[in-house]
Coordinates of C-alpha atoms in Angstrom, one line a residue:
X16 CA -38.1 40.1 21.7
X17 CA -38.7 36.5 20.7
X18 CA -40.3 37.6 17.4
X19 CA -37.2 39.7 16.6
X20 CA -34.9 36.7 17.3
X21 CA -37.1 34.5 15.0
X22 CA -37.1 37.1 12.2
X23 CA -33.3 37.6 12.6
X24 CA -32.7 33.9 12.3
X25 CA -34.8 33.6 9.2
X26 CA -32.9 36.5 7.6
X27 CA -29.6 34.8 8.5
X28 CA -30.3 31.4 7.0
X29 CA -32.1 32.8 3.9
X30 CA -29.1 35.1 2.9
X31 CA -26.7 32.2 3.5
X32 CA -28.9 30.0 1.3
X33 CA -28.8 32.7 -1.4
X34 CA -25.1 32.4 -1.4
X35 CA -25.5 28.7 -2.3
X36 CA -28.3 29.1 -4.8
X37 CA -27.9 32.0 -7.3
X38 CA -30.7 33.4 -9.4
X39 CA -30.7 36.5 -11.7
X40 CA -32.9 38.7 -9.4
X41 CA -33.8 38.6 -5.7
X42 CA -37.5 38.3 -6.5
X43 CA -36.8 35.1 -8.3
X44 CA -36.5 33.3 -5.0
X45 CA -40.2 33.8 -4.6
X46 CA -41.2 33.5 -8.2
X47 CA -43.9 30.9 -8.6
X48 CA -43.3 30.2 -12.3
X49 CA -42.1 26.8 -13.5
X50 CA -38.7 28.2 -14.4
X51 CA -38.0 29.7 -11.0
X52 CA -39.8 27.4 -8.5
X53 CA -37.6 27.7 -5.5
X54 CA -39.8 26.9 -2.5
X55 CA -37.2 26.8 0.3
X56 CA -37.1 30.5 1.3
X57 CA -40.8 30.9 0.6
X58 CA -41.5 28.1 3.1
X59 CA -40.4 30.4 5.9
X60 CA -40.9 34.0 4.8
X61 CA -42.6 35.9 2.0
X62 CA -40.6 38.0 -0.4
X63 CA -42.4 41.1 0.8
X64 CA -41.6 40.5 4.4
X65 CA -37.9 39.6 3.6
X66 CA -37.6 42.9 1.7
X67 CA -39.2 44.8 4.6
X68 CA -36.9 43.2 7.2
X69 CA -33.7 43.6 5.1
X70 CA -34.6 47.2 4.2
X71 CA -35.2 48.1 7.9
X72 CA -32.1 46.4 9.1
X73 CA -30.1 48.4 11.6
X74 CA -27.2 47.3 13.7
X75 CA -27.3 50.0 16.3
X76 CA -29.8 51.9 18.5
X77 CA -31.5 54.7 16.5
X78 CA -31.5 56.9 19.6
X79 CA -27.8 56.6 20.0
X80 CA -27.3 57.2 16.3
X81 CA -29.3 60.4 16.6
X82 CA -27.1 61.5 19.5
X83 CA -24.0 60.6 17.6
X84 CA -25.1 62.6 14.5
X85 CA -25.3 65.7 16.7
X86 CA -21.6 65.4 17.2
X87 CA -20.8 65.3 13.5
X88 CA -18.0 67.6 12.6
X89 CA -16.4 67.2 16.1
X90 CA -13.7 64.8 17.4
X91 CA -16.4 63.0 19.5
X92 CA -18.3 61.9 16.3
X93 CA -18.0 58.1 15.7
X94 CA -18.0 57.3 12.0
X95 CA -18.5 53.6 12.7
X96 CA -21.3 54.2 15.2
X97 CA -23.9 52.4 13.1
X98 CA -21.6 49.3 13.0
X99 CA -20.0 49.2 16.4
X100 CA -22.5 47.0 18.4
X101 CA -22.4 44.0 16.0
X102 CA -18.7 44.5 15.3
X103 CA -18.0 44.3 19.1
X104 CA -20.1 41.2 19.5
X105 CA -18.3 39.4 16.6
X106 CA -14.9 40.5 17.9
X107 CA -15.7 39.2 21.4
X108 CA -17.0 35.9 20.0
X109 CA -13.8 35.5 17.9
X110 CA -11.6 36.1 20.9
X111 CA -13.7 33.7 23.0
X112 CA -14.0 30.7 20.7
X113 CA -10.8 30.7 18.6
X114 CA -7.2 31.6 19.3
X115 CA -5.0 31.7 16.2
X116 CA -1.5 30.5 15.9
X117 CA 1.5 32.7 16.7
X118 CA 2.4 33.5 13.1
X119 CA -0.4 35.5 11.5
X120 CA -0.6 37.1 8.1
X121 CA -2.6 40.3 7.9
X122 CA -3.8 41.9 4.6
X123 CA -6.6 44.1 3.5
X124 CA -9.9 43.2 2.1
X125 CA -12.3 45.2 -0.1
X126 CA -16.0 44.9 0.7
X127 CA -17.9 45.9 -2.5
X128 CA -19.9 49.1 -1.9
X129 CA -20.4 52.4 -3.6
X130 CA -22.3 53.9 -0.7
X131 CA -21.4 57.5 0.1
X132 CA -19.0 57.3 3.0
X133 CA -15.6 58.8 3.7
X134 CA -14.3 55.3 4.6
X135 CA -14.7 54.2 1.0
X136 CA -11.5 53.6 -1.0
X137 CA -10.6 52.9 -4.6
X138 CA -7.7 50.4 -5.2
X139 CA -7.1 49.6 -8.8
X140 CA -4.9 46.6 -8.0
X141 CA -7.7 44.8 -6.2
X142 CA -10.3 42.5 -8.0
X143 CA -12.9 44.5 -6.1
X144 CA -11.8 48.0 -6.7
X145 CA -14.4 50.0 -4.8
X146 CA -15.3 49.3 -1.2
X147 CA -14.3 49.2 2.5
X148 CA -11.2 47.6 4.0
X149 CA -11.2 44.3 5.7
X150 CA -9.0 40.4 5.7
X151 CA -6.7 38.1 3.5
X152 CA -6.5 36.7 0.0
X153 CA -7.2 33.1 0.8
X154 CA -10.2 34.0 2.8
X155 CA -11.4 36.3 0.0
X156 CA -11.1 33.4 -2.5
X157 CA -13.1 31.0 -0.2
X158 CA -15.8 33.6 0.5
X159 CA -16.2 34.5 -3.2
X160 CA -17.6 31.1 -4.1
X161 CA -20.7 31.5 -1.9
X162 CA -20.8 35.1 -0.8
X163 CA -24.1 36.3 0.7
X164 CA -23.4 39.9 -0.1
X165 CA -26.4 41.7 -1.5
X166 CA -26.5 45.0 -3.3
X167 CA -27.4 47.8 -0.8
X168 CA -27.1 51.5 -0.6
X169 CA -26.3 51.4 3.1
X170 CA -22.6 50.8 3.8
X171 CA -23.2 49.3 7.2
X172 CA -25.6 46.7 5.7
X173 CA -22.9 45.8 3.1
X174 CA -20.5 45.2 6.0
X175 CA -23.1 43.3 7.9
X176 CA -23.5 40.8 5.0
X177 CA -19.8 40.6 4.8
X178 CA -19.6 39.8 8.5
X179 CA -21.9 36.9 7.9
X180 CA -19.6 35.7 5.2
X181 CA -16.6 35.9 7.6
X182 CA -18.5 34.2 10.4
X183 CA -19.6 31.3 8.3
X184 CA -16.1 30.9 6.8
X185 CA -14.4 31.0 10.2
X186 CA -16.9 28.4 11.5
X187 CA -16.0 26.2 8.4
X188 CA -12.3 26.5 9.1
X189 CA -12.8 25.5 12.7
X190 CA -14.9 22.6 11.5
X191 CA -12.1 21.4 9.3
X192 CA -9.5 21.6 12.1
X193 CA -11.8 19.7 14.5
X194 CA -12.5 17.0 11.9
X195 CA -8.8 16.5 11.2
X196 CA -8.0 16.3 14.9
X197 CA -10.6 13.6 15.2
X198 CA -9.4 11.7 12.1
X199 CA -12.7 12.4 10.4
X200 CA -13.3 13.6 6.8
X201 CA -14.2 17.3 6.9
X202 CA -17.1 18.6 4.9
X203 CA -16.4 20.7 1.8
X204 CA -17.4 24.4 2.2
X205 CA -20.6 23.8 0.2
X206 CA -21.5 20.8 2.4
X207 CA -20.8 22.8 5.5
X208 CA -23.0 25.7 4.3
X209 CA -25.8 23.4 3.3
X210 CA -25.7 21.7 6.8
X211 CA -25.7 25.2 8.5
X212 CA -28.7 26.4 6.5
X213 CA -30.7 23.3 7.3
X214 CA -29.8 23.5 11.0
X215 CA -30.8 27.2 11.3
X216 CA -34.0 26.5 9.3
X217 CA -34.9 23.6 11.6
X218 CA -34.1 25.6 14.7
X219 CA -36.5 28.3 13.5
X220 CA -39.1 25.7 12.7
X221 CA -38.8 24.2 16.2
X222 CA -39.0 27.8 17.7
X223 CA -42.2 28.5 15.7
X224 CA -43.8 25.1 16.8
X225 CA -43.1 25.9 20.5
X226 CA -44.6 29.3 20.1
X227 CA -47.7 27.9 18.4
X228 CA -48.2 25.3 21.2
X229 CA -47.7 28.0 23.8
X230 CA -50.3 30.2 22.3
X231 CA -52.7 27.3 21.9
X232 CA -52.3 26.4 25.6
X233 CA -53.0 30.1 26.4
X234 CA -56.3 30.1 24.4
X235 CA -57.4 26.9 26.2
X236 CA -56.8 28.6 29.6
X237 CA -53.9 26.5 30.7
X238 CA -51.3 29.3 30.4
X239 CA -51.9 32.8 31.4
X240 CA -48.8 35.0 31.1
X241 CA -46.0 32.5 30.5
X242 CA -46.6 30.4 33.7
X243 CA -48.8 27.4 34.2
X244 CA -51.9 28.3 36.1
X245 CA -52.2 25.8 39.0
X246 CA -55.6 26.3 40.7
X247 CA -55.2 25.4 44.4
X248 CA -58.6 26.5 45.6

């Protein structure tokens, strides 16, 4: 479980970093040539492992997905089943940590995707014409500067990356409001994202160090199965 948390945290900060530092191709982040010597992502994960994790990314239980697929063509079939778990977690977090003002504007957002899914729509008046529905124009504009969205054939992965964008932007807006309330100068969105990437990367580095020390203690006979071995005989 701890390994999955670590890999998930690496994937998270790497894709946010990719929104800050743009290169022509995904593989260029791990390109060792003089022209593309970007060592930050490579310091935590290899390009092959990043591709493997992102390609295997699922947001739901495969067993439950299989059960849901058996219901396809009936009213019991959940078209959003592959997205529901992470959607519900984000929804609960938003309701817990932030309460918006009384007057709220609601609009639709297009999440770029040409995956084969009945939820997809074409809207010729939108800057992004093909995609899935989502948020509001100002949010769209802020996200577009540093979007983490990667090309993917799976619609639920496209929405997952979009959810990361929304979560980071919401955190940035809350940061701004807290800074103003404390009479402090808020960070720009770029500064905020840079600080977030470094904090997540440092957390992952600390997590890895603790794991290394724990395993080293185990090899030396001081730790057996997660508990210190006190010999009282």
